[in-house]
C-alpha cells in the first residue's frame, strides 16, 4: 500500500481511501476473504469496476469501496 500511496497515478483522495481500506483489512485479519468471490464477480460485471482494475495496485476490494463511495 505504501507504494500505491506514493505512486501518483491516481487522485489523492483515491490513494488516501485505498491506504485506509488496506490498513483496515489488515487490522481485521482478512475478514473480507469470505466475500471476495462475490466482489470479484461484481468487479468483472461492472464497467467502472473494470476500469478501476486497470489502475496499478487497485484490487477488487479497493475498487468496490471506491465505487460505493462515489
PDB file of N, CA and C in Angstrom:
ATOM      1  N   UNK A   1       0.811  -1.199   0.000  1.00  0.00           N
ATOM      2  CA  UNK A   1       0.000   0.000   0.000  1.00  0.00           C
ATOM      3  C   UNK A   1       0.856   1.264   0.000  1.00  0.00           C
ATOM      4  N   UNK A   2       1.999   1.212   0.632  1.00  0.00           N
ATOM      5  CA  UNK A   2       2.841   2.404   0.683  1.00  0.00           C
ATOM      6  C   UNK A   2       3.282   2.824  -0.711  1.00  0.00           C
ATOM      7  N   UNK A   3       3.606   1.851  -1.577  1.00  0.00           N
ATOM      8  CA  UNK A   3       3.997   2.182  -2.951  1.00  0.00           C
ATOM      9  C   UNK A   3       2.844   2.835  -3.685  1.00  0.00           C
ATOM     10  N   UNK A   4       1.636   2.317  -3.480  1.00  0.00           N
ATOM     11  CA  UNK A   4       0.466   2.878  -4.135  1.00  0.00           C
ATOM     12  C   UNK A   4       0.236   4.311  -3.686  1.00  0.00           C
ATOM     13  N   UNK A   5       0.416   4.562  -2.407  1.00  0.00           N
ATOM     14  CA  UNK A   5       0.184   5.903  -1.867  1.00  0.00           C
ATOM     15  C   UNK A   5       1.152   6.917  -2.452  1.00  0.00           C
ATOM     16  N   UNK A   6       2.337   6.472  -2.844  1.00  0.00           N
ATOM     17  CA  UNK A   6       3.347   7.384  -3.364  1.00  0.00           C
ATOM     18  C   UNK A   6       3.420   7.388  -4.882  1.00  0.00           C
ATOM     19  N   UNK A   7       2.686   6.516  -5.537  1.00  0.00           N
ATOM     20  CA  UNK A   7       2.827   6.331  -6.982  1.00  0.00           C
ATOM     21  C   UNK A   7       2.402   7.550  -7.792  1.00  0.00           C
ATOM     22  N   UNK A   8       1.405   8.289  -7.342  1.00  0.00           N
ATOM     23  CA  UNK A   8       0.958   9.469  -8.069  1.00  0.00           C
ATOM     24  C   UNK A   8       0.169   9.168  -9.332  1.00  0.00           C
ATOM     25  N   UNK A   9      -0.332   7.946  -9.482  1.00  0.00           N
ATOM     26  CA  UNK A   9      -1.079   7.586 -10.686  1.00  0.00           C
ATOM     27  C   UNK A   9      -2.585   7.747 -10.525  1.00  0.00           C
ATOM     28  N   UNK A  10      -3.032   7.996  -9.322  1.00  0.00           N
ATOM     29  CA  UNK A  10      -4.458   8.184  -9.062  1.00  0.00           C
ATOM     30  C   UNK A  10      -4.658   9.455  -8.257  1.00  0.00           C
ATOM     31  N   UNK A  11      -5.874   9.966  -8.245  1.00  0.00           N
ATOM     32  CA  UNK A  11      -6.143  11.172  -7.448  1.00  0.00           C
ATOM     33  C   UNK A  11      -5.813  10.953  -5.975  1.00  0.00           C
ATOM     34  N   UNK A  12      -5.440  12.001  -5.316  1.00  0.00           N
ATOM     35  CA  UNK A  12      -5.023  11.933  -3.915  1.00  0.00           C
ATOM     36  C   UNK A  12      -6.096  11.293  -3.029  1.00  0.00           C
ATOM     37  N   UNK A  13      -7.348  11.640  -3.243  1.00  0.00           N
ATOM     38  CA  UNK A  13      -8.420  11.083  -2.411  1.00  0.00           C
ATOM     39  C   UNK A  13      -8.541   9.577  -2.610  1.00  0.00           C
ATOM     40  N   UNK A  14      -8.396   9.108  -3.831  1.00  0.00           N
ATOM     41  CA  UNK A  14      -8.459   7.673  -4.094  1.00  0.00           C
ATOM     42  C   UNK A  14      -7.300   6.962  -3.405  1.00  0.00           C
ATOM     43  N   UNK A  15      -6.109   7.547  -3.462  1.00  0.00           N
ATOM     44  CA  UNK A  15      -4.962   6.948  -2.786  1.00  0.00           C
ATOM     45  C   UNK A  15      -5.191   6.892  -1.285  1.00  0.00           C
ATOM     46  N   UNK A  16      -5.702   7.987  -0.741  1.00  0.00           N
ATOM     47  CA  UNK A  16      -5.947   8.045   0.706  1.00  0.00           C
ATOM     48  C   UNK A  16      -6.960   6.979   1.134  1.00  0.00           C
ATOM     49  N   UNK A  17      -8.047   6.857   0.390  1.00  0.00           N
ATOM     50  CA  UNK A  17      -9.066   5.846   0.707  1.00  0.00           C
ATOM     51  C   UNK A  17      -8.489   4.444   0.609  1.00  0.00           C
ATOM     52  N   UNK A  18      -7.679   4.205  -0.408  1.00  0.00           N
ATOM     53  CA  UNK A  18      -7.095   2.883  -0.600  1.00  0.00           C
ATOM     54  C   UNK A  18      -6.182   2.509   0.545  1.00  0.00           C
ATOM     55  N   UNK A  19      -5.374   3.437   0.985  1.00  0.00           N
ATOM     56  CA  UNK A  19      -4.459   3.162   2.095  1.00  0.00           C
ATOM     57  C   UNK A  19      -5.245   2.867   3.371  1.00  0.00           C
ATOM     58  N   UNK A  20      -6.266   3.660   3.639  1.00  0.00           N
ATOM     59  CA  UNK A  20      -7.079   3.453   4.843  1.00  0.00           C
ATOM     60  C   UNK A  20      -7.774   2.091   4.788  1.00  0.00           C
ATOM     61  N   UNK A  21      -8.347   1.758   3.625  1.00  0.00           N
ATOM     62  CA  UNK A  21      -9.044   0.474   3.498  1.00  0.00           C
ATOM     63  C   UNK A  21      -8.078  -0.701   3.626  1.00  0.00           C
ATOM     64  N   UNK A  22      -6.886  -0.564   3.065  1.00  0.00           N
ATOM     65  CA  UNK A  22      -5.887  -1.619   3.184  1.00  0.00           C
ATOM     66  C   UNK A  22      -5.475  -1.850   4.624  1.00  0.00           C
ATOM     67  N   UNK A  23      -5.269  -0.769   5.346  1.00  0.00           N
ATOM     68  CA  UNK A  23      -4.912  -0.889   6.769  1.00  0.00           C
ATOM     69  C   UNK A  23      -6.043  -1.538   7.571  1.00  0.00           C
ATOM     70  N   UNK A  24      -7.255  -1.143   7.263  1.00  0.00           N
ATOM     71  CA  UNK A  24      -8.414  -1.687   7.986  1.00  0.00           C
ATOM     72  C   UNK A  24      -8.553  -3.183   7.732  1.00  0.00           C
ATOM     73  N   UNK A  25      -8.385  -3.607   6.495  1.00  0.00           N
ATOM     74  CA  UNK A  25      -8.482  -5.032   6.187  1.00  0.00           C
ATOM     75  C   UNK A  25      -7.372  -5.810   6.897  1.00  0.00           C
ATOM     76  N   UNK A  26      -6.171  -5.251   6.894  1.00  0.00           N
ATOM     77  CA  UNK A  26      -5.056  -5.915   7.579  1.00  0.00           C
ATOM     78  C   UNK A  26      -5.334  -6.022   9.087  1.00  0.00           C
ATOM     79  N   UNK A  27      -5.910  -4.967   9.635  1.00  0.00           N
ATOM     80  CA  UNK A  27      -6.228  -4.962  11.071  1.00  0.00           C
ATOM     81  C   UNK A  27      -7.267  -6.032  11.402  1.00  0.00           C
ATOM     82  N   UNK A  28      -8.190  -6.225  10.516  1.00  0.00           N
ATOM     83  CA  UNK A  28      -9.248  -7.215  10.748  1.00  0.00           C
ATOM     84  C   UNK A  28      -8.805  -8.636  10.413  1.00  0.00           C
ATOM     85  N   UNK A  29      -7.599  -8.779   9.949  1.00  0.00           N
ATOM     86  CA  UNK A  29      -7.089 -10.122   9.680  1.00  0.00           C
ATOM     87  C   UNK A  29      -7.714 -10.784   8.473  1.00  0.00           C
ATOM     88  N   UNK A  30      -8.014 -10.016   7.441  1.00  0.00           N
ATOM     89  CA  UNK A  30      -8.565 -10.605   6.227  1.00  0.00           C
ATOM     90  C   UNK A  30     -10.022 -10.997   6.346  1.00  0.00           C
ATOM     91  N   UNK A  31     -10.795 -10.241   7.105  1.00  0.00           N
ATOM     92  CA  UNK A  31     -12.202 -10.565   7.327  1.00  0.00           C
ATOM     93  C   UNK A  31     -13.024 -10.542   6.045  1.00  0.00           C
ATOM     94  N   UNK A  32     -12.504  -9.919   4.989  1.00  0.00           N
ATOM     95  CA  UNK A  32     -13.261  -9.835   3.737  1.00  0.00           C
ATOM     96  C   UNK A  32     -13.083 -11.072   2.850  1.00  0.00           C
ATOM     97  N   UNK A  33     -12.198 -11.978   3.226  1.00  0.00           N
ATOM     98  CA  UNK A  33     -11.931 -13.163   2.398  1.00  0.00           C
ATOM     99  C   UNK A  33     -13.182 -13.967   2.048  1.00  0.00           C
ATOM    100  N   UNK A  34     -14.121 -14.189   2.972  1.00  0.00           N
ATOM    101  CA  UNK A  34     -15.301 -14.996   2.615  1.00  0.00           C
ATOM    102  C   UNK A  34     -16.161 -14.395   1.500  1.00  0.00           C
ATOM    103  N   UNK A  35     -16.154 -13.076   1.366  1.00  0.00           N
ATOM    104  CA  UNK A  35     -16.996 -12.463   0.332  1.00  0.00           C
ATOM    105  C   UNK A  35     -16.195 -12.039  -0.900  1.00  0.00           C
ATOM    106  N   UNK A  36     -14.900 -12.319  -0.904  1.00  0.00           N
ATOM    107  CA  UNK A  36     -14.070 -11.903  -2.035  1.00  0.00           C
ATOM    108  C   UNK A  36     -14.540 -12.475  -3.376  1.00  0.00           C
ATOM    109  N   UNK A  37     -15.011 -13.735  -3.465  1.00  0.00           N
ATOM    110  CA  UNK A  37     -15.517 -14.212  -4.766  1.00  0.00           C
ATOM    111  C   UNK A  37     -16.679 -13.368  -5.296  1.00  0.00           C
ATOM    112  N   UNK A  38     -17.539 -12.909  -4.402  1.00  0.00           N
ATOM    113  CA  UNK A  38     -18.662 -12.054  -4.821  1.00  0.00           C
ATOM    114  C   UNK A  38     -18.156 -10.699  -5.309  1.00  0.00           C
ATOM    115  N   UNK A  39     -17.147 -10.172  -4.615  1.00  0.00           N
ATOM    116  CA  UNK A  39     -16.571  -8.894  -5.009  1.00  0.00           C
ATOM    117  C   UNK A  39     -15.898  -9.020  -6.372  1.00  0.00           C
ATOM    118  N   UNK A  40     -15.176 -10.105  -6.600  1.00  0.00           N
ATOM    119  CA  UNK A  40     -14.535 -10.333  -7.899  1.00  0.00           C
ATOM    120  C   UNK A  40     -15.571 -10.430  -9.013  1.00  0.00           C
ATOM    121  N   UNK A  41     -16.667 -11.131  -8.759  1.00  0.00           N
ATOM    122  CA  UNK A  41     -17.725 -11.260  -9.772  1.00  0.00           C
ATOM    123  C   UNK A  41     -18.338  -9.901 -10.084  1.00  0.00           C
ATOM    124  N   UNK A  42     -18.568  -9.093  -9.050  1.00  0.00           N
ATOM    125  CA  UNK A  42     -19.122  -7.756  -9.284  1.00  0.00           C
ATOM    126  C   UNK A  42     -18.167  -6.923 -10.125  1.00  0.00           C
ATOM    127  N   UNK A  43     -16.877  -6.952  -9.763  1.00  0.00           N
ATOM    128  CA  UNK A  43     -15.901  -6.127 -10.481  1.00  0.00           C
ATOM    129  C   UNK A  43     -15.829  -6.508 -11.950  1.00  0.00           C
ATOM    130  N   UNK A  44     -15.931  -7.790 -12.258  1.00  0.00           N
ATOM    131  CA  UNK A  44     -15.917  -8.224 -13.664  1.00  0.00           C
ATOM    132  C   UNK A  44     -17.166  -7.759 -14.407  1.00  0.00           C
ATOM    133  N   UNK A  45     -18.289  -7.644 -13.714  1.00  0.00           N
ATOM    134  CA  UNK A  45     -19.551  -7.281 -14.359  1.00  0.00           C
ATOM    135  C   UNK A  45     -19.773  -5.774 -14.446  1.00  0.00           C
ATOM    136  N   UNK A  46     -19.137  -5.001 -13.594  1.00  0.00           N
ATOM    137  CA  UNK A  46     -19.377  -3.558 -13.522  1.00  0.00           C
ATOM    138  C   UNK A  46     -18.380  -2.787 -14.393  1.00  0.00           C
ATOM    139  N   UNK A  47     -18.866  -1.909 -15.293  1.00  0.00           N
ATOM    140  CA  UNK A  47     -17.951  -1.159 -16.157  1.00  0.00           C
ATOM    141  C   UNK A  47     -16.935  -0.308 -15.377  1.00  0.00           C
ATOM    142  N   UNK A  48     -17.372   0.372 -14.351  1.00  0.00           N
ATOM    143  CA  UNK A  48     -16.455   1.193 -13.555  1.00  0.00           C
ATOM    144  C   UNK A  48     -15.473   0.312 -12.784  1.00  0.00           C
ATOM    145  N   UNK A  49     -15.946  -0.805 -12.290  1.00  0.00           N
ATOM    146  CA  UNK A  49     -15.071  -1.741 -11.604  1.00  0.00           C
ATOM    147  C   UNK A  49     -13.971  -2.255 -12.524  1.00  0.00           C
ATOM    148  N   UNK A  50     -14.327  -2.528 -13.781  1.00  0.00           N
ATOM    149  CA  UNK A  50     -13.318  -2.975 -14.757  1.00  0.00           C
ATOM    150  C   UNK A  50     -12.306  -1.875 -15.048  1.00  0.00           C
ATOM    151  N   UNK A  51     -12.768  -0.636 -15.134  1.00  0.00           N
ATOM    152  CA  UNK A  51     -11.839   0.478 -15.376  1.00  0.00           C
ATOM    153  C   UNK A  51     -10.885   0.656 -14.204  1.00  0.00           C
ATOM    154  N   UNK A  52     -11.415   0.570 -12.992  1.00  0.00           N
ATOM    155  CA  UNK A  52     -10.566   0.712 -11.807  1.00  0.00           C
ATOM    156  C   UNK A  52      -9.538  -0.413 -11.718  1.00  0.00           C
ATOM    157  N   UNK A  53      -9.883  -1.593 -12.223  1.00  0.00           N
ATOM    158  CA  UNK A  53      -8.967  -2.729 -12.178  1.00  0.00           C
ATOM    159  C   UNK A  53      -7.719  -2.485 -13.016  1.00  0.00           C
ATOM    160  N   UNK A  54      -7.783  -1.534 -13.933  1.00  0.00           N
ATOM    161  CA  UNK A  54      -6.634  -1.231 -14.782  1.00  0.00           C
ATOM    162  C   UNK A  54      -5.598  -0.363 -14.066  1.00  0.00           C
ATOM    163  N   UNK A  55      -5.958   0.205 -12.933  1.00  0.00           N
ATOM    164  CA  UNK A  55      -5.041   1.060 -12.172  1.00  0.00           C
ATOM    165  C   UNK A  55      -4.133   0.174 -11.335  1.00  0.00           C
ATOM    166  N   UNK A  56      -2.824   0.372 -11.436  1.00  0.00           N
ATOM    167  CA  UNK A  56      -1.912  -0.444 -10.627  1.00  0.00           C
ATOM    168  C   UNK A  56      -2.240  -0.350  -9.137  1.00  0.00           C
ATOM    169  N   UNK A  57      -2.189  -1.464  -8.475  1.00  0.00           N
ATOM    170  CA  UNK A  57      -2.395  -1.595  -7.024  1.00  0.00           C
ATOM    171  C   UNK A  57      -3.844  -1.452  -6.572  1.00  0.00           C
ATOM    172  N   UNK A  58      -4.784  -1.313  -7.505  1.00  0.00           N
ATOM    173  CA  UNK A  58      -6.191  -1.261  -7.114  1.00  0.00           C
ATOM    174  C   UNK A  58      -6.764  -2.664  -7.279  1.00  0.00           C
ATOM    175  N   UNK A  59      -6.995  -3.309  -6.164  1.00  0.00           N
ATOM    176  CA  UNK A  59      -7.561  -4.646  -6.186  1.00  0.00           C
ATOM    177  C   UNK A  59      -9.072  -4.603  -6.131  1.00  0.00           C
ATOM    178  N   UNK A  60      -9.697  -5.758  -6.081  1.00  0.00           N
ATOM    179  CA  UNK A  60     -11.163  -5.818  -6.104  1.00  0.00           C
ATOM    180  C   UNK A  60     -11.824  -5.133  -4.911  1.00  0.00           C
ATOM    181  N   UNK A  61     -11.241  -5.244  -3.740  1.00  0.00           N
ATOM    182  CA  UNK A  61     -11.848  -4.641  -2.557  1.00  0.00           C
ATOM    183  C   UNK A  61     -11.763  -3.119  -2.627  1.00  0.00           C
ATOM    184  N   UNK A  62     -10.633  -2.612  -3.022  1.00  0.00           N
ATOM    185  CA  UNK A  62     -10.466  -1.150  -3.149  1.00  0.00           C
ATOM    186  C   UNK A  62     -11.385  -0.622  -4.248  1.00  0.00           C
ATOM    187  N   UNK A  63     -11.453  -1.322  -5.379  1.00  0.00           N
ATOM    188  CA  UNK A  63     -12.326  -0.882  -6.463  1.00  0.00           C
ATOM    189  C   UNK A  63     -13.781  -0.827  -6.012  1.00  0.00           C
ATOM    190  N   UNK A  64     -14.220  -1.839  -5.294  1.00  0.00           N
ATOM    191  CA  UNK A  64     -15.595  -1.860  -4.795  1.00  0.00           C
ATOM    192  C   UNK A  64     -15.840  -0.697  -3.849  1.00  0.00           C
ATOM    193  N   UNK A  65     -14.923  -0.471  -2.939  1.00  0.00           N
ATOM    194  CA  UNK A  65     -15.083   0.623  -1.980  1.00  0.00           C
ATOM    195  C   UNK A  65     -15.110   1.970  -2.689  1.00  0.00           C
ATOM    196  N   UNK A  66     -14.252   2.169  -3.695  1.00  0.00           N
ATOM    197  CA  UNK A  66     -14.237   3.437  -4.415  1.00  0.00           C
ATOM    198  C   UNK A  66     -15.557   3.679  -5.152  1.00  0.00           C
ATOM    199  N   UNK A  67     -16.097   2.649  -5.773  1.00  0.00           N
ATOM    200  CA  UNK A  67     -17.369   2.806  -6.477  1.00  0.00           C
ATOM    201  C   UNK A  67     -18.483   3.111  -5.495  1.00  0.00           C
ATOM    202  N   UNK A  68     -18.469   2.448  -4.351  1.00  0.00           N
ATOM    203  CA  UNK A  68     -19.511   2.700  -3.346  1.00  0.00           C
ATOM    204  C   UNK A  68     -19.416   4.130  -2.813  1.00  0.00           C
ATOM    205  N   UNK A  69     -18.193   4.618  -2.639  1.00  0.00           N
ATOM    206  CA  UNK A  69     -18.016   5.973  -2.120  1.00  0.00           C
ATOM    207  C   UNK A  69     -18.383   7.026  -3.156  1.00  0.00           C
ATOM    208  N   UNK A  70     -18.214   6.673  -4.425  1.00  0.00           N
ATOM    209  CA  UNK A  70     -18.544   7.627  -5.494  1.00  0.00           C
ATOM    210  C   UNK A  70     -20.017   7.670  -5.658  1.00  0.00           C
TER     211      UNK A  70
END
